[in-house]
Coordinates of C-alpha atoms and ligand atoms in Angstrom, one line a residue:
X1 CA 98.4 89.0 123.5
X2 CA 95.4 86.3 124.0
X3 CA 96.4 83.0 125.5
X4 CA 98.5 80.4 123.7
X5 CA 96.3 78.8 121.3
X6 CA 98.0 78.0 118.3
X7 CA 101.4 76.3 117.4
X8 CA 102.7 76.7 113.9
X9 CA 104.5 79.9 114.3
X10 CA 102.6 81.6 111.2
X11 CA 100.8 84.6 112.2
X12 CA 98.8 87.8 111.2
X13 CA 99.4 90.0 114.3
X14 CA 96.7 93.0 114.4
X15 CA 97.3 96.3 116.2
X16 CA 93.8 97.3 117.4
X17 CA 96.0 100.3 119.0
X18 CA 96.6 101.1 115.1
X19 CA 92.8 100.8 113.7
X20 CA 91.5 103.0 116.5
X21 CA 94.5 105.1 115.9
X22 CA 93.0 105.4 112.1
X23 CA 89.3 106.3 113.3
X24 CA 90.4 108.4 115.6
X25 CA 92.2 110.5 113.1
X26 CA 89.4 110.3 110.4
X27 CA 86.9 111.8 113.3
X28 CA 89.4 114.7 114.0
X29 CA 90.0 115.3 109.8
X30 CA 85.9 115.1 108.8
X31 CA 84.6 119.0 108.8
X32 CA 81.5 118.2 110.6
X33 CA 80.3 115.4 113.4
X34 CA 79.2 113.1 110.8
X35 CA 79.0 110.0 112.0
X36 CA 81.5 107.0 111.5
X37 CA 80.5 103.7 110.1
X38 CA 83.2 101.0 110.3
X39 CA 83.0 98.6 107.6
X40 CA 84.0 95.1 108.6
X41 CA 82.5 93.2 105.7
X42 CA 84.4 90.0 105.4
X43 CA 86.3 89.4 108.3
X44 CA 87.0 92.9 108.5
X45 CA 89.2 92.2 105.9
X46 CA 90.8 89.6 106.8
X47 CA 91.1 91.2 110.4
X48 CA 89.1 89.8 112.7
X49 CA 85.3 91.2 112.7
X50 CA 84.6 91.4 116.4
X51 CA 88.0 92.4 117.8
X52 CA 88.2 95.0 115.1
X53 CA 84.6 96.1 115.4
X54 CA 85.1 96.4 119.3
X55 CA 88.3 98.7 118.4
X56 CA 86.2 101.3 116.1
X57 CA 83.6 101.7 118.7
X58 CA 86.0 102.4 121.3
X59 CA 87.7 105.1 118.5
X60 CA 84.1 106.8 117.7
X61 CA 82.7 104.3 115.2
X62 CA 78.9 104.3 115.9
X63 CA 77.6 101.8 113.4
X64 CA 79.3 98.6 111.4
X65 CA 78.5 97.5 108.4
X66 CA 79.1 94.0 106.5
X67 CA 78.0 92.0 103.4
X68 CA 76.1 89.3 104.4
X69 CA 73.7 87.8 106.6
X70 CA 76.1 85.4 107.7
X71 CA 78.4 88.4 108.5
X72 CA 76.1 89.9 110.4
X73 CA 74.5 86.9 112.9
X74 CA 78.5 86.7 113.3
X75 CA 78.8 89.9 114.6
X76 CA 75.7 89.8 116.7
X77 CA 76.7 86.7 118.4
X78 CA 79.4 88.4 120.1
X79 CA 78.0 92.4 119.9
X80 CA 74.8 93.1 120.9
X81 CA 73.2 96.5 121.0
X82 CA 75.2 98.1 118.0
X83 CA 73.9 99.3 115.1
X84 CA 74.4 97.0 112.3
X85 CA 73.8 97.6 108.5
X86 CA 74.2 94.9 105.4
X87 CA 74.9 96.8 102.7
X88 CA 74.1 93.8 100.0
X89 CA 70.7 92.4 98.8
X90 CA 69.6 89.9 101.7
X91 CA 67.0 86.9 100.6
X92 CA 63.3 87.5 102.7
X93 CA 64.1 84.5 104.2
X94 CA 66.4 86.0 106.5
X95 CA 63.9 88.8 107.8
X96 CA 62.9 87.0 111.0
X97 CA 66.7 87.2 111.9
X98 CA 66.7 90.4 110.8
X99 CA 64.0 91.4 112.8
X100 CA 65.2 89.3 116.0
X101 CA 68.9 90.6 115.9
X102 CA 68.4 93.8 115.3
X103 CA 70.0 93.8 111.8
X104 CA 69.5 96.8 109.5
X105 CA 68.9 95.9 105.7
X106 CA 69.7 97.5 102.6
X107 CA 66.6 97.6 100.9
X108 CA 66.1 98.4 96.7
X109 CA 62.6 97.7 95.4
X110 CA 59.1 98.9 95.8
X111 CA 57.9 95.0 95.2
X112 CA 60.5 92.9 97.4
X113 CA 59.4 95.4 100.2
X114 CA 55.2 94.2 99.6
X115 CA 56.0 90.9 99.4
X116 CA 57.9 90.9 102.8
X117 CA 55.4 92.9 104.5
X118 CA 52.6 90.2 103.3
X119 CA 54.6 87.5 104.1
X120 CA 56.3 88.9 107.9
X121 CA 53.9 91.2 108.7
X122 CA 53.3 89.5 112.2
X123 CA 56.8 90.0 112.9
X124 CA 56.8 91.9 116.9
X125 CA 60.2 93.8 116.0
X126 CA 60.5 96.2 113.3
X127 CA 63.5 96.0 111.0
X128 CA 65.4 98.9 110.1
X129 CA 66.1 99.9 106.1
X130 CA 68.7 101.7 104.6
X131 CA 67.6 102.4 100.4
X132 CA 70.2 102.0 98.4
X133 CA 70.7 104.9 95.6
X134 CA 72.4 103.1 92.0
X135 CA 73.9 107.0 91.4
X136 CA 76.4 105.5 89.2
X137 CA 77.8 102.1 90.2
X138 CA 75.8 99.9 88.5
X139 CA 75.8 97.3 91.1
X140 CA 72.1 97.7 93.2
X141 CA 69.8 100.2 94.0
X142 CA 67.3 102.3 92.9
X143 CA 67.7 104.6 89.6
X144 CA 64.7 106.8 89.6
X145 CA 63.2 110.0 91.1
X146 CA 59.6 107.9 90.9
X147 CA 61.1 104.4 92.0
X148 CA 62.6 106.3 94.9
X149 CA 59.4 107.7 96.2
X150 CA 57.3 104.3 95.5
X151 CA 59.9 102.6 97.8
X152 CA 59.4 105.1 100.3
X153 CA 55.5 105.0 100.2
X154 CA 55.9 101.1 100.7
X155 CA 58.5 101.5 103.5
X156 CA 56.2 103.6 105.4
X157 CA 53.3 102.0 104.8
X158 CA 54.7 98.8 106.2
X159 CA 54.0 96.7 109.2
X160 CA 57.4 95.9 110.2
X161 CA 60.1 98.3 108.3
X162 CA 61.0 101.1 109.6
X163 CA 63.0 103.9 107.3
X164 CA 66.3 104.8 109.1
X165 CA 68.5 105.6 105.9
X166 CA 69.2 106.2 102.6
X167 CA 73.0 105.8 100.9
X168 CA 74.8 105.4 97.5
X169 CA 78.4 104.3 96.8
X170 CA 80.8 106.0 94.3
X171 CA 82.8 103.9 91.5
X172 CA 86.0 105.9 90.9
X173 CA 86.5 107.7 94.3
X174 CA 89.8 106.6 94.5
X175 CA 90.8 108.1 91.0
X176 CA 92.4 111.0 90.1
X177 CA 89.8 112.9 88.2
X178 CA 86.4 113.9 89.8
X179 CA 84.0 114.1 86.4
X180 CA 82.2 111.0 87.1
X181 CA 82.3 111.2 91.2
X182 CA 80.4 114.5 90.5
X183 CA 77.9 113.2 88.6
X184 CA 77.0 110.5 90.9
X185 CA 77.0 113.1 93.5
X186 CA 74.6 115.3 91.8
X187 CA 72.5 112.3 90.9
X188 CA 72.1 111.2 94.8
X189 CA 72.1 114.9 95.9
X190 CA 69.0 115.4 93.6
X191 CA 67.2 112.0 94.5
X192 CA 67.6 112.3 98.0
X193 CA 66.1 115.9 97.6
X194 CA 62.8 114.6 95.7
X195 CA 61.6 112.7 99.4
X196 CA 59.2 114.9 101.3
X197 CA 61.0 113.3 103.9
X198 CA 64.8 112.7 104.7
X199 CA 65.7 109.9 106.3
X200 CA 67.4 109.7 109.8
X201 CA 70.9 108.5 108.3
X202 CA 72.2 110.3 104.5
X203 CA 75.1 108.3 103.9
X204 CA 77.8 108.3 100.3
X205 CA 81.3 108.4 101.5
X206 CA 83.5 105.3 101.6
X207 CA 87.2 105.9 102.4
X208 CA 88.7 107.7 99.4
X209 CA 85.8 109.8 99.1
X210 CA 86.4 110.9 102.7
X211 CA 90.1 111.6 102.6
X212 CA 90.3 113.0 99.2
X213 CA 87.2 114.1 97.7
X214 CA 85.4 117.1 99.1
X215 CA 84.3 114.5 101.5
X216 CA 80.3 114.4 100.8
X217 CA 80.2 113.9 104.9
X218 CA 76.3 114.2 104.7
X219 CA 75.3 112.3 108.0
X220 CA 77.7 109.1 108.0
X221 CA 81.1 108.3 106.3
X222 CA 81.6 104.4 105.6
X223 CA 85.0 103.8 106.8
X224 CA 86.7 100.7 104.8
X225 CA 90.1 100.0 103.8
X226 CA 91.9 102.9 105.4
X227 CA 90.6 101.7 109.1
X228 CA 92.7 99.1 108.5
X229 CA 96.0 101.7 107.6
X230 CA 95.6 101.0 104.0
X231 CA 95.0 103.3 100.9
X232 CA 92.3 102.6 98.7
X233 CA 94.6 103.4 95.3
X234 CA 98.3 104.5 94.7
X235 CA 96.4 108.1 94.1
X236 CA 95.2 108.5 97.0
X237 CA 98.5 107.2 98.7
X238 CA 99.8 110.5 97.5
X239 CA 97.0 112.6 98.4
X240 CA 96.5 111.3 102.4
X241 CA 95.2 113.8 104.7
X242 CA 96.7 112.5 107.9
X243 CA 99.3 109.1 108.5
X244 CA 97.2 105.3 108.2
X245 CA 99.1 103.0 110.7
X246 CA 98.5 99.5 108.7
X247 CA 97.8 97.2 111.2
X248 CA 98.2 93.8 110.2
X249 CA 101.8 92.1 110.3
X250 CA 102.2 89.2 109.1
X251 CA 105.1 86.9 110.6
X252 CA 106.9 83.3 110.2
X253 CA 109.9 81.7 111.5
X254 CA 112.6 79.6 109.9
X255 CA 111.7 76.0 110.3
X256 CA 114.3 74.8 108.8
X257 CA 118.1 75.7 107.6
X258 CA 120.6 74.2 105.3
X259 CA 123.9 74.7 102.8
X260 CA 123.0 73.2 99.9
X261 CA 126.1 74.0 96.3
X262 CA 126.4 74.3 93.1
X263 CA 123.9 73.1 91.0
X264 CA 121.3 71.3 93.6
X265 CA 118.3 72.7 93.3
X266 CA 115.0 73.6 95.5
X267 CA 111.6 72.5 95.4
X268 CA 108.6 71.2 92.9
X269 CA 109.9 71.8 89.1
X270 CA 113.4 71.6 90.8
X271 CA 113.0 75.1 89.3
X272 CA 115.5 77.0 91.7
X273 CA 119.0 76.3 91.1
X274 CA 121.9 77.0 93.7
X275 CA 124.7 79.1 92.1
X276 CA 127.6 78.6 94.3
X277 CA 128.6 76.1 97.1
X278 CA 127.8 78.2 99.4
X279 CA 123.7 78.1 99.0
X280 CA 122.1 79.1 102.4
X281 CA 118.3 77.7 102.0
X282 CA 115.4 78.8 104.9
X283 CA 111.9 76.7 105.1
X284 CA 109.1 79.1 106.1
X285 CA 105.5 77.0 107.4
X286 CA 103.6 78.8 105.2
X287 CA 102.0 78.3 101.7
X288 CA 99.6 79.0 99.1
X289 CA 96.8 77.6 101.2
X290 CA 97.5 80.4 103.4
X291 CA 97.1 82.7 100.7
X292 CA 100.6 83.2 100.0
X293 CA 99.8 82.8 96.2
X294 CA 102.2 80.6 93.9
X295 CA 102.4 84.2 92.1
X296 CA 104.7 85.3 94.8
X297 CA 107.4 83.4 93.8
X298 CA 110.6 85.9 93.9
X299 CA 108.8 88.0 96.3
X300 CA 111.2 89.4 99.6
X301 CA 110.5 88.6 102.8
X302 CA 112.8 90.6 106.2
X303 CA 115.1 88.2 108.2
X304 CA 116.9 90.0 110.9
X305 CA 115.7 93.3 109.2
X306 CA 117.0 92.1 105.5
X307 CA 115.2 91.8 102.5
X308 CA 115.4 87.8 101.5
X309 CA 113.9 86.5 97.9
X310 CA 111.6 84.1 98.0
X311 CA 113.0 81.1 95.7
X312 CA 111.2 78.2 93.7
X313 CA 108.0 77.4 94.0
X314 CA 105.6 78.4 96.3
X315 CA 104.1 74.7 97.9
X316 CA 100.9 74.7 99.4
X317 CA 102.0 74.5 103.1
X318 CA 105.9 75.5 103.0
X319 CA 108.0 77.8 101.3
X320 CA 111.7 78.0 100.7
X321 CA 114.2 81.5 101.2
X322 CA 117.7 82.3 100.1
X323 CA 119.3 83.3 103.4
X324 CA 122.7 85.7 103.3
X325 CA 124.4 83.6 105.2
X326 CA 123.9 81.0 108.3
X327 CA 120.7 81.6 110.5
X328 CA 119.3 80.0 113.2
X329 CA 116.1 77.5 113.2
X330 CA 113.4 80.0 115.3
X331 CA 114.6 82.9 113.7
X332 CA 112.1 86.0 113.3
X333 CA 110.7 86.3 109.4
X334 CA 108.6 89.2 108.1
X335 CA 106.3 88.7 105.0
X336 CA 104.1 91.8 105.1
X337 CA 105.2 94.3 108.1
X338 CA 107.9 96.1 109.5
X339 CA 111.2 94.2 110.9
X340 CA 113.7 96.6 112.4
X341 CA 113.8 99.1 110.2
X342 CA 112.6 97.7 107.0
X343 CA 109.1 97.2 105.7
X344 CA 107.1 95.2 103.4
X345 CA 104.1 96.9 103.0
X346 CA 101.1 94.9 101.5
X347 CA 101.0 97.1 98.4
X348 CA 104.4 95.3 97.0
X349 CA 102.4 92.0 97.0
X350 CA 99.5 93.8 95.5
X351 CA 101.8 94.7 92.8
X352 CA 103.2 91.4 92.3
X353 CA 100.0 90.3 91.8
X354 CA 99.0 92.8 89.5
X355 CA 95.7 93.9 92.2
X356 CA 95.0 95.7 95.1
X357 CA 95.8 95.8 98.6
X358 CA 91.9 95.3 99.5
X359 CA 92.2 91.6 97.3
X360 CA 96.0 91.1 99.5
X361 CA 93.7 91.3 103.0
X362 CA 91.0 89.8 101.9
X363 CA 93.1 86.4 100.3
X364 CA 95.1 85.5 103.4
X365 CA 93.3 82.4 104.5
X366 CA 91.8 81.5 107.8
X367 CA 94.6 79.2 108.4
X368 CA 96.3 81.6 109.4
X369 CA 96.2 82.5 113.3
X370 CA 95.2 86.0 114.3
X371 CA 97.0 87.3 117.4
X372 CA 95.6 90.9 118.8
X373 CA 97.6 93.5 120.4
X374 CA 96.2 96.0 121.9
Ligands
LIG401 C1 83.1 97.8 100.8 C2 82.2 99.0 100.8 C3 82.6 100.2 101.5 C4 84.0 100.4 102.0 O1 84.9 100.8 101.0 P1 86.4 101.2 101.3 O2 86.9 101.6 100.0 O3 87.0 100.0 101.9 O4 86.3 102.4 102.3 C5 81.7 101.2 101.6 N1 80.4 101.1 101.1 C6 80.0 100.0 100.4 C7 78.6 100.0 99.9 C8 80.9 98.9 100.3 O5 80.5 97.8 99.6

């Protein structure tokens, strides 16, 4: 545990022993030594970008990848020397950082590539591309056999890229059916194919392609959701090759503990009414500025290993529980997490919600202390 530095007892505890537990176990299950990217795009999901991007390296990862600049000069503040990929459209602007930082872009078109070479051309580093391949996801990259080779050309030409990769990114990995999966596999298969020469780095798989597709390892797997001991869908829940440990657990303690009867009632609305004169009520410090969404209302939480509702309105810094019976102020709650031997895994607030578990990490707000264990 790091030193004392926060006070309200709401926290996400991460197991780093648990994400390097999950790359570890992807390395042993992929068929050949392709390489593992760890994917730590938005505060590695709501996990802690360096302390989780230190944890994959020291489990095998041998590359990280985020979504934005920002991300990425986040990173690099505290990592140097690893490689570093943004897999989103970055604005020229940002190529001198780029270049400085060692920051590998995602690249897309024959023309944004000339214009940065005019414009940075003087730049003493190179910067590293990876071209992005639209085999089916409609989202970026290039569509064509003749845009491809155009984009190399330009690439190589170049004063200050320097071609280290090329990857694409499936829609409906995480699906049942493979018809469209194997289209966009074919499509990338075939473009890659089309370049006199192959770039350092082929790269497709996210998580879900690598644990239940035919894994499409090529040179790199981009290791997402399931580093974090989550599954990317309820099908591939049922299809996992190997245990995930999920590694965040998020905790609370009562604040607050009182017997409230018959007919008083609990919190904005006065929505929750109690039902008998024998009412225990528990005050949690946590809220939907936290990210524990007003939707949640009804949702259980563990107390002393017990599943507790959740009742009346969510506030945005507090939230009340009906307790069994009499508990002690300071007592132990669970929102997502095990507590003894019960567990409330993020998926049943996914499902509350009507989402997914990636949207779950993702929303639980930087109010919200991490504490690492390792
Ligand atoms: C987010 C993202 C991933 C990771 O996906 P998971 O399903 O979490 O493994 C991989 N590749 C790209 C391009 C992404 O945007």
């Amino acid at each position: 545990m790091n030193e004392k530095a926060y006070f309200r007892p709401t926290i996400a505890t991460i197991d780093l022993q648990a994400i390097q537990q999950n790359v570890s176990n992807l390395k042993k299950y992929l068929k050949t030594d392709a390489e593992i990217i760890a994917v730590v795009k938005a505060n590695a999901y709501g996990h802690g970008d360096v302390q989780v991007s230190e944890a994959a390296f020291r489990a095998g990862a041998t590359m990280l990848a985020v979504a934005t600049p920002e991300e990425a000069l986040h990173i690099r503040t505290a990592i140097k020397e690893v490689p570093l990929l943004i897999l989103g459209a970055v604005p020229q602007d940002f190529i001198p950082f780029a270049s400085q930082n060692n920051i590998t872009l995602t690249v897309f078109s024959a023309q944004w590539i000339v214009q940065a070479s005019r414009d940075y051309g003087h730049l003493d580093s190179k910067v590293k591309v990876h071209m992005k391949i639209d085999s089916g996801m409609g989202r970026i990259g290039v569509r064509e056999e003749a845009e491809l080779i155009a984009l190399q050309k330009v690439i190589v030409q170049s004063p200050i890229f320097e071609l280290d990769g090329i990857f694409t990114h499936f829609a409906t990995a995480d699906e049942e059916t493979s018809e469209y999966y194997e289209i966009q596999k074919s499509k990338f298969i075939q473009l890659v194919s089309s370049l006199d020469e192959k770039p350092r780095l082929v790269h497709a798989a996210n998580t879900a392609a690598s644990l239940v597709k035919d894994r499409v390892e090529f040179d790199a797997v981009r290791f997402g959701i399931s580093m974090y001991g989550l599954s990317p869908s309820e099908f591939v829940e049922t299809q996992l090759p190997f245990e995930l440990n999920p590694a965040l657990t998020l905790e609370s303690e009562l604040v607050h503990v009182k017997k409230i009867h018959k007919g008083e009632h609990v919190g904005y609305g006065a929505k929750f009414e109690a039902a008998t004169d024998e009412t225990w009520v528990g005050t949690l410090p946590i809220g939907y500025a936290d990210g524990l969404l007003r939707g949640l209302e009804g949702q259980e939480v563990l107390v002393q290993g017990e599943r507790v509702k959740i009742i009346g309105r969510i506030c945005m810094d507090q939230t009340m529980v009906q307790l069994p019976r009499e508990m002690a102020v300071g007592e132990k709650v669970v929102l997502i997490g095990k507590q003894n031997n019960n567990c409330i895994p993020m998926q049943e607030w996914a499902d509350r919600l009507q989402t997914i578990v990636y949207e779950i990490s993702c929303m639980l707000s930087s109010r919200i202390t991490r504490v690492y264990k390792d």
